[in-house]
Amino acid sequence: MELSNTKKEIFSRLQQEILLLEGFKPLSKGSGSRFGLGKIENAFPNSVFPTAAIHEFINTETEHAAACSGFLAGILKTLMSQGGACLWISTSRKLFPPSLSMFNIAPERIIFIDAKEEKEVLWVMEQALKCEGLAAVIAEVQEISIIQSRRLQLAVESSKGTGFILRNDPRKLGANTCVARWKISPLPSEPEDELPGVGFPRWQVDLLRVRNGNPGSWELEWAADQFITIEEKTVTEIMERRIAGHYA
Amino acid sequence: MTNQRFVSLWFRYLLTDWLTLKRPELKNLSFVIAAPVRNRVVVVAANSLAEAAGVHTGMALADANAIIPGLEVVSHVSGQEAKLLNALGEWCIRYSPQVAIDFPEGLILDISGCAHLWGGEREYLKEIVTRLISKGYHVRGAMADTVGTAWAVARYGKVRPIIAPGEQEQALYPLPPAALRLEAVVAERLLKLGFHTIKSFIHTGRTALRRRFGQDFILKLDQALGNEDEPLQLLQPIEPYAERLPCLEPIRTREGIALAIKELLERLCKRLYTDKKGILTAVLKCYRIDGGMVQVQIGSNHPANQVMRLFKLFELKIETIKPKLGIELFTLEAPKVGETDTEQEFLWSPEGCGLADKGLAELLDTLANKIGADKIHRYLPEERHWPEQSIRLASSLDEQPATVWRKDRPRPSLLLPRPEKIEVSSILPDNPPMLFIYKGVRHIIKKADDAERIERSWWEDQGQHRDYYVVEDEEGRRYWVFRSGHYNDERAGWYLHGFFA
């Protein structure tokens, strides 16, 4: 009995070590959720959004790509708050830099690389991920093989950089070593305080695959420079109303 | 001491000649350059026309004005002579590597062993003088074994400008004492004593001369005669940042080329480091034994003098160097260098500090060399409303935005490079559309923001203004659509321009 207990301990310790190597750094106490993704971060081991890792985003339509770049901008805002520039590599870039300033990112801190072909995109990404001074590296590619993704994974393991692969219109999803596979789709916005017009951007966030974690699906909104998961919002709204009612 | 030869050049109207070159309208006018000296304005330089009329250097400007009514006066810029002589001296380095400035209006060239390259001393001197005259300067030149004699003959000589080796004494005989570069007081005293030529006192006892005219006088005399050395303050030619590496055995392997590049970079970087400079562009030339030459070039965003960093850039290009039978000589030049900022190194930290990061600069250099610098873009805001013109390319990595990024109006995450035509139905002219068809898909619009009218910059191009709408369809997809022109205009059309997050 005792033997199995020590074994378990060893297992869990080894698991923790592996997680650490894979970029799941446990949160130091009291620092709270770094990215403000709320419940979504619970899907990851140690409940932390992995940074020294490669994330994969699946965009089947241009509208998804737009939603995805919004979500990504929200993540980048946190990553770039430490200083450090970003590299955005693609073959046919549509991202409109001024839109990033809506997510509180200085667009001049993003360096765009327009590669000739996908192979070159991945080569540039690998070089960039080896560089320690960058906050994040984003690459738009259609396909990525398991070997290519492993090379990128090796690069981030030494530099502790964060990579994002945006797969626009992929033919087949296939297997790779990315830490998480996301899909961001647009959702109808909710009018804010009964105001007419288009509200804050709102997305359906699907975490299709996550290494050692629990996939899931959430609704997320970007308002007042932060992510708000929808349930949270309704709860706080109810609370606010209740308080208002109480005092009324 | 022996076999030395010097050329002295005298720019008699240095300042005025230069001014005439700069302002050709002065060519046929009498003019002087004047500067205030102790409460009065004095002529610093007069051109040949003014001098012919009797104006000379050191005269009060008022007197000069009296001699030539309507005299053109240009105010003097102090330090101009030094600048001009420096420039002329640097130009003269083509004739001899050893050029010294002979303030205030001459140059001295140490031409030992140079003249034969021009086919003899006569041709050599003629070449220098005619070239300078054709530039527009009044110049006199003389050649002798000593600086002093060359100087004297250039200014006072009347017979021939080239003094044969060892004949400086005879050449000095007919010249006035001032030709010995004496102080004005000493020269004047000599004249008062009746010494009108150097010949009249040159054989007088040295002790007597020293007692009367001072040690400096003896020194000048001996220097002119060649009994005493005269050190020259040579102009420092701008040495190019270049290194050569000849090889005993022709190099044919990749490793060999890599070693050669490293060796050259080490030498060059050592020099650059002491000069606090860094390479912006570097050219490697490989001379093959078959007579061919291969050349590769690298560029760097930040001035770099770190061997490994520069080597990495070359490493990417080694494969383009075809050694064929072998390379016998490598040369490495840095035609463009820049000042390195040592402060920057302190700013660097592993966490990075954005664009000043060295790791990033190195990465971008690698990328620029592999895929091309034109593939790297960075954007800065531009004060324009027209969406396509609201950003501009940054010219360098450290260029900062001149204006702020505007956040007051929604801008789409993705912008189509060119707006795509859509079919639209709307009820009211000034309302957003009710539905639109894009790529065969019907989008029924559920929510829309009010129009934002964006005008063209009328001074640049003519055409329709655009009324932009942010719209959201029944599935929550958000678009940026616009109507080009007025509703009732025949040319009006609807376009989709972007996608919102």
XYZ file of C-alpha atoms in Angstrom:
749
model
C 0.000 0.000 0.000
C 2.703 2.402 1.072
C 4.738 1.493 -1.951
C 1.914 2.400 -4.319
C 1.522 5.705 -2.510
C 5.132 6.663 -3.073
C 4.766 5.539 -6.656
C 1.807 7.832 -7.068
C 3.780 10.675 -5.616
C 6.622 10.027 -7.983
C 4.195 9.899 -10.878
C 2.570 13.165 -10.009
C 5.903 14.812 -9.454
C 7.177 13.582 -12.796
C 3.964 14.748 -14.431
C 4.435 18.194 -12.957
C 7.979 18.279 -14.264
C 6.851 17.284 -17.722
C 4.154 19.940 -17.633
C 6.731 22.487 -16.692
C 8.853 21.442 -19.638
C 5.874 21.702 -21.903
C 5.252 25.263 -20.935
C 2.550 24.887 -18.298
C 4.120 26.969 -15.632
C 2.048 26.800 -12.471
C 0.773 30.168 -11.366
C 2.528 31.752 -8.505
C 0.082 32.243 -5.692
C -2.072 35.326 -5.836
C -1.210 36.337 -9.396
C -4.662 35.309 -10.556
C -5.660 34.562 -14.097
C -3.108 36.198 -16.329
C -5.015 36.317 -19.589
C -8.423 36.954 -18.103
C -9.858 34.014 -19.985
C -11.774 32.962 -16.900
C -13.124 29.450 -17.038
C -11.323 28.686 -20.275
C -8.007 28.622 -18.480
C -9.291 25.792 -16.284
C -9.247 23.577 -19.350
C -5.449 23.550 -19.251
C -3.277 21.612 -16.870
C -2.446 23.673 -13.792
C -5.250 25.986 -14.971
C -2.833 28.153 -16.883
C -2.785 29.248 -20.494
C 0.431 27.681 -21.845
C 2.897 30.261 -23.142
C 6.088 28.405 -24.059
C 4.092 26.456 -26.609
C 2.471 26.450 -30.041
C -1.261 27.054 -30.351
C -3.194 26.145 -33.427
C -6.264 27.992 -34.675
C -8.585 26.523 -37.277
C -10.275 29.072 -39.523
C -12.572 27.563 -42.111
C -13.924 30.895 -43.357
C -12.686 34.447 -43.590
C -15.231 35.448 -40.932
C -13.628 32.939 -38.597
C -10.206 34.315 -39.384
C -11.473 37.775 -38.429
C -12.904 36.497 -35.147
C -9.718 34.585 -34.531
C -7.519 37.644 -35.021
C -9.704 39.471 -32.497
C -9.324 36.716 -29.928
C -5.624 36.481 -30.651
C -5.223 40.238 -30.275
C -6.694 39.910 -26.786
C -4.085 37.275 -25.934
C -1.267 39.251 -27.533
C -2.151 42.289 -25.490
C -1.152 40.370 -22.362
C 1.878 38.748 -23.944
C 3.164 42.052 -25.241
C 2.591 43.911 -21.987
C 5.993 42.580 -20.851
C 7.681 44.445 -23.691
C 8.830 42.570 -26.735
C 7.671 42.789 -30.285
C 5.668 40.349 -32.369
C 6.305 38.742 -35.705
C 3.372 38.045 -38.023
C 4.273 35.824 -40.942
C 2.005 35.050 -43.860
C 1.833 34.648 -47.605
C -1.332 36.658 -48.211
C -1.902 38.979 -45.349
C -5.274 40.616 -44.743
C -4.793 41.782 -41.175
C -5.423 45.520 -41.000
C -2.883 46.886 -38.501
C -5.025 49.771 -37.183
C -7.570 47.261 -35.871
C -5.009 46.038 -33.343
C -5.062 49.381 -31.590
C -8.689 48.621 -30.689
C -7.281 45.793 -28.580
C -4.726 48.090 -26.987
C -1.807 46.803 -28.999
C 0.550 49.284 -30.598
C 0.485 48.129 -34.242
C 4.009 49.458 -34.811
C 5.275 46.740 -32.485
C 4.189 44.062 -34.930
C 6.617 43.196 -37.685
C 5.023 41.634 -40.721
C 6.906 39.166 -42.846
C 5.423 38.434 -46.248
C 6.785 35.078 -47.273
C 6.696 33.572 -50.720
C 5.321 30.172 -49.809
C 4.184 28.152 -46.825
C 7.528 26.402 -46.482
C 9.158 29.773 -46.089
C 6.542 30.854 -43.529
C 7.429 27.871 -41.384
C 11.156 28.447 -41.812
C 10.788 32.065 -40.709
C 8.622 30.978 -37.805
C 11.205 28.498 -36.631
C 13.957 31.127 -36.787
C 11.749 33.602 -34.956
C 10.777 31.155 -32.231
C 14.447 30.545 -31.517
C 14.820 34.267 -30.844
C 14.362 35.119 -27.204
C 13.391 38.750 -27.469
C 9.974 38.272 -29.053
C 6.640 38.323 -27.261
C 4.959 36.046 -29.786
C 5.227 34.722 -33.305
C 2.140 34.296 -35.453
C 2.141 32.390 -38.716
C -0.643 31.905 -41.235
C -0.396 28.568 -43.006
C -2.836 26.173 -44.529
C -1.142 22.897 -43.634
C 1.412 21.833 -41.086
C 2.846 18.363 -40.755
C 3.704 16.589 -37.550
C 7.413 16.954 -38.278
C 7.128 20.682 -38.910
C 5.132 21.176 -35.731
C 7.704 19.210 -33.755
C 10.484 21.453 -35.028
C 8.530 24.498 -33.857
C 7.854 22.840 -30.501
C 11.580 22.209 -30.038
C 12.303 25.848 -30.828
C 9.874 27.168 -28.204
C 11.087 24.734 -25.586
C 14.506 26.374 -25.623
C 13.447 29.998 -26.097
C 10.182 29.917 -24.047
C 8.497 31.912 -26.781
C 4.864 31.584 -27.744
C 3.787 30.598 -31.226
C 0.403 30.775 -32.907
C -0.406 28.911 -36.086
C -3.429 30.288 -37.893
C -4.601 27.635 -40.291
C -6.790 29.317 -42.855
C -9.019 26.934 -44.750
C -7.105 23.731 -43.888
C -7.707 20.735 -46.116
C -7.197 18.167 -43.413
C -6.637 18.776 -39.754
C -4.285 15.859 -39.101
C -2.224 15.303 -36.012
C 0.527 17.602 -34.788
C 2.302 18.491 -31.594
C 0.562 21.810 -30.954
C -0.476 22.218 -27.355
C -4.008 23.308 -28.181
C -6.310 23.443 -31.163
C -8.797 26.299 -31.141
C -11.637 27.370 -33.289
C -13.078 30.835 -32.902
C -16.407 31.596 -34.598
C -18.350 34.828 -34.544
C -21.520 35.087 -32.476
C -24.234 37.727 -32.690
C -23.344 40.605 -30.436
C -25.629 41.703 -27.651
C -26.829 45.267 -27.780
C -25.235 47.158 -25.000
C -27.722 48.861 -22.649
C -30.450 48.538 -25.288
C -28.459 50.719 -27.674
C -29.038 50.065 -31.348
C -26.238 48.959 -33.629
C -23.487 46.396 -33.417
C -22.309 45.539 -29.906
C -19.000 44.280 -28.548
C -17.356 41.448 -30.476
C -18.561 38.094 -29.227
C -17.230 34.699 -30.124
C -17.828 31.027 -29.715
C -14.509 29.663 -28.436
C -14.057 25.958 -29.078
C -11.045 24.278 -27.575
C -11.059 21.219 -29.804
C -7.966 19.573 -28.468
C -5.684 20.288 -25.583
C -2.732 18.283 -24.412
C -3.351 16.871 -20.928
C -6.394 19.088 -20.540
C -10.130 19.110 -21.080
C -11.547 20.376 -24.368
C -14.620 22.551 -24.120
C -16.712 25.299 -25.599
C -17.405 28.762 -24.270
C -18.929 32.088 -25.226
C -16.625 35.007 -24.912
C -16.933 38.745 -25.354
C -14.297 41.454 -25.651
C -15.414 44.567 -23.806
C -13.603 47.299 -21.943
C -10.186 45.918 -22.871
C -10.733 42.467 -21.438
C -12.258 39.077 -22.086
C -15.582 38.387 -20.459
C -16.990 34.883 -20.457
C -20.689 35.179 -20.947
C -21.953 33.307 -17.902
C -19.774 35.442 -15.729
C -21.315 38.515 -17.202
C -24.858 37.337 -16.669
C -24.055 36.435 -13.084
C -22.544 39.827 -12.359
C -25.395 41.533 -14.129
C -27.883 39.655 -12.017
C -25.903 40.519 -8.937
C -25.834 44.159 -9.921
C -29.542 44.179 -10.558
C -30.162 42.477 -7.281
C -28.079 45.013 -5.443
C -29.813 47.797 -7.306
C -33.177 46.270 -6.450
C -32.176 45.873 -2.875
C -31.297 49.489 -2.527
C -34.177 50.738 -4.627
C 66.680 63.033 -45.402
C 68.063 62.527 -48.830
C 65.921 61.807 -51.863
C 62.963 63.581 -50.367
C 60.966 65.814 -52.650
C 58.239 68.230 -51.761
C 55.657 70.227 -53.623
C 54.318 73.416 -52.175
C 51.028 74.721 -53.509
C 50.009 78.297 -52.988
C 46.375 79.287 -53.302
C 46.810 82.971 -53.658
C 43.129 83.857 -53.730
C 41.822 80.897 -51.831
C 38.734 82.473 -50.270
C 37.788 84.683 -53.162
C 38.299 81.931 -55.720
C 36.095 79.669 -53.717
C 33.431 82.338 -53.417
C 33.552 82.979 -57.146
C 33.016 79.260 -57.717
C 30.062 79.357 -55.412
C 28.614 82.564 -56.782
C 29.591 82.852 -60.472
C 27.968 86.301 -60.736
C 30.970 87.682 -58.779
C 33.385 86.642 -61.482
C 33.747 90.033 -63.142
C 33.253 92.162 -60.061
C 35.756 93.557 -57.606
C 34.893 92.155 -54.234
C 36.433 91.649 -50.824
C 35.743 89.389 -47.885
C 35.700 91.401 -44.694
C 35.460 90.680 -41.001
C 35.327 92.904 -37.912
C 38.634 93.130 -36.049
C 38.812 95.269 -32.902
C 35.963 97.671 -33.644
C 36.720 98.076 -37.297
C 36.020 96.085 -40.375
C 39.099 94.788 -42.122
C 39.594 93.187 -45.502
C 40.378 89.501 -44.991
C 40.698 88.632 -48.658
C 40.387 90.561 -51.898
C 39.963 89.070 -55.340
C 42.423 89.725 -58.121
C 40.381 92.592 -59.585
C 40.172 94.384 -56.251
C 43.834 93.742 -55.600
C 44.770 95.199 -58.971
C 42.985 98.389 -57.958
C 45.102 98.614 -54.826
C 43.040 96.882 -52.159
C 45.050 94.475 -50.048
C 44.508 92.154 -47.142
C 44.522 93.850 -43.764
C 43.244 97.177 -45.135
C 40.296 98.810 -43.415
C 37.097 98.238 -45.330
C 36.401 101.972 -45.360
C 39.667 102.576 -47.228
C 38.877 99.808 -49.698
C 35.454 101.388 -50.302
C 37.143 104.673 -50.988
C 39.414 103.115 -53.594
C 36.674 101.172 -55.354
C 33.249 102.803 -55.096
C 30.486 100.217 -55.015
C 32.834 97.469 -53.857
C 31.072 94.180 -53.249
C 31.608 93.083 -49.647
C 31.033 89.580 -48.374
C 31.285 88.839 -44.680
C 33.860 86.326 -43.606
C 33.021 82.970 -42.113
C 35.721 82.092 -39.604
C 37.361 78.730 -40.150
C 36.529 78.738 -43.836
C 40.176 78.577 -44.955
C 40.844 75.528 -42.832
C 37.814 73.792 -44.258
C 38.767 74.615 -47.819
C 42.374 73.560 -47.372
C 41.246 70.346 -45.771
C 39.005 69.575 -48.720
C 41.715 70.480 -51.227
C 44.235 68.453 -49.265
C 42.030 65.417 -49.321
C 41.613 65.875 -53.030
C 45.389 66.006 -53.432
C 45.839 62.650 -51.723
C 45.419 61.207 -55.209
C 48.857 62.612 -56.046
C 50.627 61.624 -52.880
C 49.546 59.827 -49.738
C 51.334 62.427 -47.631
C 49.612 65.769 -47.727
C 49.906 68.474 -45.096
C 48.021 71.702 -44.688
C 50.164 74.796 -44.848
C 47.970 77.341 -43.144
C 46.623 79.843 -44.165
C 46.773 79.460 -47.916
C 48.828 76.492 -49.014
C 49.384 72.778 -49.083
C 52.571 70.750 -48.824
C 52.840 67.381 -50.565
C 55.591 64.944 -49.735
C 56.007 63.493 -53.190
C 59.081 61.345 -52.647
C 58.826 58.510 -55.126
C 55.525 59.653 -56.622
C 56.493 61.752 -59.634
C 57.614 58.927 -61.900
C 54.067 57.564 -61.873
C 53.039 60.651 -63.811
C 55.966 60.453 -66.190
C 58.421 62.749 -64.459
C 58.483 65.753 -62.149
C 57.590 68.279 -64.812
C 54.499 66.384 -65.940
C 53.579 65.685 -62.347
C 53.624 69.288 -61.220
C 51.951 70.413 -64.424
C 49.168 67.905 -63.883
C 48.501 69.060 -60.318
C 48.593 72.746 -61.134
C 46.510 72.556 -64.288
C 43.911 70.391 -62.611
C 43.607 72.861 -59.750
C 43.480 75.831 -62.105
C 40.800 74.156 -64.165
C 38.801 73.819 -60.957
C 38.918 77.605 -60.720
C 41.697 78.330 -58.239
C 44.649 80.620 -58.736
C 47.436 78.301 -57.800
C 51.219 78.328 -57.956
C 53.274 75.257 -57.279
C 56.946 74.567 -56.814
C 59.017 71.466 -56.210
C 62.234 71.154 -54.227
C 64.169 68.970 -51.801
C 62.894 70.877 -48.792
C 59.553 72.230 -47.709
C 61.068 75.647 -47.112
C 62.519 76.045 -50.587
C 59.386 74.731 -52.292
C 57.364 77.190 -50.246
C 59.649 80.090 -51.131
C 59.761 79.327 -54.835
C 55.989 78.801 -55.025
C 55.425 82.276 -53.666
C 58.412 84.326 -54.767
C 60.138 82.313 -57.478
C 60.347 83.921 -60.896
C 62.465 81.541 -62.945
C 61.367 77.926 -62.785
C 59.177 76.027 -60.378
C 61.181 72.802 -60.215
C 64.372 73.077 -58.204
C 66.726 70.215 -59.030
C 67.914 68.071 -56.116
C 70.543 69.821 -53.968
C 70.093 73.218 -55.635
C 67.923 74.845 -53.018
C 70.625 77.290 -51.915
C 71.110 78.725 -55.406
C 67.369 78.850 -55.873
C 66.958 80.881 -52.704
C 69.629 83.465 -53.585
C 67.486 85.937 -55.552
C 64.427 85.653 -53.300
C 63.469 88.263 -50.674
C 63.903 87.370 -46.987
C 60.143 86.986 -46.523
C 60.438 83.825 -48.656
C 61.967 82.120 -45.621
C 58.587 82.091 -43.828
C 59.772 84.643 -41.335
C 57.690 86.629 -38.928
C 56.652 89.925 -40.465
C 58.732 91.910 -37.917
C 61.900 89.981 -38.697
C 61.408 90.230 -42.446
C 60.862 93.961 -42.153
C 63.980 94.422 -40.038
C 66.041 92.530 -42.632
C 64.747 94.806 -45.365
C 65.538 97.901 -43.291
C 69.068 96.657 -42.868
C 69.370 96.431 -46.621
C 69.105 92.690 -46.991
C 66.853 92.605 -50.053
C 67.744 89.098 -51.136
C 68.552 85.964 -49.255
C 71.910 85.856 -50.965
C 72.949 89.034 -49.166
C 72.872 87.440 -45.710
C 72.996 83.694 -46.214
C 76.766 83.488 -45.789
C 76.859 85.759 -42.737
C 78.010 84.085 -39.546
C 75.291 82.068 -37.847
C 75.980 83.386 -34.355
C 75.595 86.987 -35.523
C 72.339 86.171 -37.300
C 70.986 84.287 -34.293
C 71.791 87.161 -31.961
C 70.031 89.665 -34.172
C 67.115 87.718 -35.563
C 66.511 84.880 -33.132
C 66.713 81.109 -33.131
C 63.544 80.742 -35.206
C 65.150 82.585 -38.071
C 68.120 80.176 -38.091
C 65.759 77.211 -37.925
C 63.746 78.440 -40.909
C 66.897 79.064 -42.867
C 68.285 75.626 -42.111
C 64.983 73.976 -42.908
C 64.879 75.713 -46.277
C 68.419 74.630 -47.012
C 67.815 71.096 -45.847
C 70.193 71.127 -42.875
C 67.335 70.717 -40.472
C 64.390 68.305 -40.507
C 60.896 69.644 -40.880
C 58.125 67.396 -39.619
C 54.811 67.662 -41.447
C 51.373 67.469 -39.900
C 49.952 65.018 -42.405
C 46.287 64.857 -43.285
C 44.813 61.567 -42.193
C 43.422 59.928 -45.266
C 40.090 58.236 -44.587
C 41.136 54.649 -44.483
C 38.430 52.426 -45.878
C 37.199 49.606 -43.729
C 38.622 46.779 -45.789
C 40.662 43.669 -45.162
C 42.498 41.308 -47.503
C 43.287 37.656 -47.043
C 45.545 36.090 -49.647
C 45.680 32.306 -49.542
C 48.802 30.251 -50.173
C 46.742 27.324 -51.380
C 43.573 27.965 -53.379
C 40.500 27.468 -51.188
C 37.855 25.152 -52.572
C 35.829 23.900 -49.619
C 32.906 25.365 -47.748
C 34.818 25.099 -44.468
C 37.744 26.933 -45.988
C 35.555 29.788 -47.172
C 33.871 29.944 -43.762
C 37.260 30.136 -42.045
C 38.406 32.890 -44.376
C 35.253 34.910 -43.718
C 35.683 34.508 -39.964
C 39.308 35.573 -40.131
C 38.453 38.679 -42.157
C 35.521 39.545 -39.945
C 37.665 39.238 -36.838
C 40.211 41.684 -38.211
C 37.625 44.124 -39.475
C 35.484 43.975 -36.340
C 38.495 44.639 -34.149
C 39.090 47.884 -36.003
C 35.415 48.777 -36.036
C 35.142 48.095 -32.338
C 37.952 50.490 -31.447
C 36.399 53.134 -33.714
C 32.976 52.521 -32.118
C 31.549 51.721 -35.520
C 29.467 48.912 -36.907
C 28.835 47.414 -40.323
C 25.680 48.364 -42.173
C 26.671 46.712 -45.417
C 29.637 44.501 -46.130
C 30.895 43.090 -49.414
C 32.954 39.945 -49.671
C 34.902 39.471 -52.881
C 36.455 36.133 -53.699
C 39.098 36.184 -56.433
C 39.467 32.818 -58.123
C 42.626 31.475 -59.698
C 40.856 31.248 -63.032
C 40.544 35.024 -62.972
C 36.881 35.087 -62.046
C 35.472 36.957 -59.079
C 32.467 36.103 -56.928
C 30.896 38.729 -54.740
C 28.375 38.460 -51.920
C 26.857 41.259 -49.919
C 25.163 41.374 -46.546
C 23.202 44.120 -44.864
C 22.388 44.843 -41.278
C 19.629 46.959 -39.773
C 21.752 48.059 -36.854
C 25.470 48.810 -37.063
C 27.056 45.515 -36.096
C 30.602 44.650 -35.107
C 30.061 41.242 -33.554
C 31.929 38.589 -35.501
C 29.469 35.773 -34.908
C 26.451 37.823 -35.776
C 27.944 38.997 -39.038
C 29.273 35.567 -39.787
C 25.765 34.129 -39.489
C 24.649 36.501 -42.206
C 27.479 35.429 -44.486
C 26.917 31.793 -43.628
C 23.575 31.908 -45.407
C 25.346 32.976 -48.578
C 28.361 30.685 -48.611
C 26.568 28.245 -50.858
C 26.267 30.912 -53.559
C 30.079 31.190 -53.708
C 31.303 28.828 -56.404
C 35.038 28.304 -55.859
C 35.556 26.302 -59.090
C 39.343 25.774 -59.249
C 39.903 27.596 -56.018
C 39.946 31.040 -54.448
C 43.291 32.716 -53.950
C 42.282 36.033 -52.449
C 39.422 37.176 -50.234
C 38.690 40.823 -49.597
C 36.101 42.152 -47.206
C 34.944 45.738 -47.394
C 32.440 47.664 -45.363
C 31.296 50.468 -47.656
C 28.607 51.542 -45.193
C 29.322 51.776 -41.492
C 27.437 53.480 -38.697
C 28.059 54.564 -35.133
C 27.331 51.843 -32.632
C 25.301 52.756 -29.652
C 26.920 51.210 -26.623
C 23.980 52.301 -24.510
C 21.785 49.944 -26.429
C 23.618 46.930 -25.133
C 22.691 47.828 -21.603
C 19.023 47.986 -22.506
C 19.091 44.461 -23.769
C 17.631 41.798 -21.557
C 16.364 38.248 -22.197
C 12.796 39.411 -21.585
C 13.283 41.763 -24.464
C 12.250 45.340 -24.793
C 10.486 45.343 -28.083
C 12.022 46.721 -31.205
C 15.366 47.745 -29.766
C 16.014 44.118 -28.944
C 19.278 42.864 -30.388
C 17.955 39.360 -30.807
C 15.192 40.771 -32.960
C 17.594 42.868 -35.021
C 19.742 39.800 -35.614
C 16.698 37.772 -36.563
C 15.571 40.433 -39.015
C 19.041 40.573 -40.551
C 18.960 36.835 -41.046
C 15.513 37.045 -42.606
C 16.425 40.008 -44.790
C 19.423 38.167 -46.134
C 17.519 34.987 -46.796
C 14.136 36.115 -48.077
C 14.822 39.776 -48.831
C 14.481 42.994 -46.876
C 11.464 44.002 -48.950
C 9.479 41.203 -47.329
C 9.709 42.781 -43.892
C 7.122 45.425 -43.090
C 6.204 47.533 -40.151
C 3.412 50.074 -40.151
C 2.956 53.486 -38.650
C -0.215 55.544 -38.493
C -0.813 58.213 -41.086
C -3.204 61.116 -40.621
C -5.559 60.001 -43.345
C -9.103 58.786 -43.199
C -9.097 56.816 -46.406
C -8.548 53.293 -45.007
C -5.946 52.185 -47.526
C -3.931 55.326 -46.840
C -4.298 55.377 -43.069
C -1.075 53.435 -42.604
C 2.378 53.861 -44.012
C 5.477 51.717 -44.010
C 8.071 52.459 -41.376
C 11.433 53.231 -42.908
C 13.476 51.749 -40.101
C 13.155 49.581 -37.055
C 13.387 52.443 -34.596
C 11.137 54.921 -36.364
C 8.375 55.997 -34.014
C 4.819 56.972 -34.964
C 4.470 60.656 -35.708
C 0.790 60.587 -34.842
C -1.463 58.397 -32.706
C -3.412 55.370 -33.829
C -7.017 56.483 -33.969
C -9.455 54.434 -31.966
C -12.539 56.601 -32.268
C -13.886 54.784 -35.297
C -14.241 51.029 -35.764
C -11.753 49.476 -38.135
C -11.999 45.882 -39.325
C -9.575 43.172 -38.295
C -9.175 42.007 -41.849
C -9.179 44.372 -44.784
C -9.520 43.147 -48.329
C -6.690 44.429 -50.503
C -9.344 45.717 -52.853
C -13.034 46.138 -52.058
C -15.253 43.442 -53.576
C -18.555 44.229 -55.195
C -21.665 42.967 -53.431
C -25.335 42.946 -54.321
C -27.469 44.785 -51.871
C -31.067 45.546 -51.169
C -31.972 48.448 -48.965
C -35.181 50.319 -48.512
C -34.180 53.813 -47.662
C -31.436 55.742 -49.398
C -29.487 56.670 -46.320
C -29.959 53.457 -44.415
C -27.661 50.480 -44.196
C -28.603 47.607 -46.468
C -31.159 44.989 -45.375
C -29.332 42.132 -46.996
C -26.377 41.599 -49.228
C -25.021 38.799 -51.346
C -21.295 38.110 -51.171
C -19.787 35.186 -53.042
C -23.230 33.711 -53.594
C -24.193 33.755 -49.916
C -27.110 35.828 -48.680
C -26.490 37.744 -45.498
C -29.534 39.152 -43.783
C -28.479 42.106 -41.762
C -29.710 42.155 -38.194
C -27.703 44.976 -36.733
C -25.899 47.927 -38.238
C -24.118 51.061 -37.128
C -24.674 54.474 -38.645
C -22.767 55.452 -41.717
C -19.265 56.872 -41.550
C -18.576 58.976 -44.577
C -14.981 58.907 -45.749
C -13.937 61.381 -48.397
C -11.037 61.059 -50.738
C -8.114 63.398 -50.395
C -9.384 65.728 -53.131
C -5.930 67.114 -53.802
C -4.662 63.692 -54.728
C -7.328 61.884 -56.614
C -10.806 62.440 -57.766
C -13.640 60.041 -57.373
C -16.496 58.978 -55.215
C -16.634 59.269 -51.467
C -17.561 56.194 -49.466
C -20.275 55.653 -46.878
C -19.107 52.873 -44.587
C -21.406 50.721 -42.450
C -20.534 48.163 -39.803
C -23.123 45.419 -40.207
C -23.802 42.116 -38.498
C -25.736 39.300 -40.127
C -28.082 36.779 -38.580
C -25.211 34.476 -37.643
C -23.222 37.162 -35.948
C -20.697 37.662 -38.732
C -19.580 41.258 -38.823
C -18.625 43.095 -42.010
C -17.498 46.476 -43.215
C -19.453 47.459 -46.305
C -19.648 50.736 -48.107
C -21.564 52.494 -50.797
C -19.406 54.364 -53.201
C -20.935 57.686 -54.167
C -24.399 59.065 -53.695
C -27.476 56.869 -53.539
C -29.108 58.230 -56.673
C -25.902 58.290 -58.659
C -25.705 55.776 -61.481
C -22.118 54.984 -60.691
C -22.948 54.241 -57.063
C -22.211 50.703 -55.989
C -21.920 48.607 -52.866
C -18.699 46.940 -51.799
C -17.481 44.722 -49.016
C -14.172 45.951 -47.664
C -13.439 44.189 -44.410
C -14.289 41.724 -41.692
C -14.701 42.619 -38.049
C -13.652 40.338 -35.221
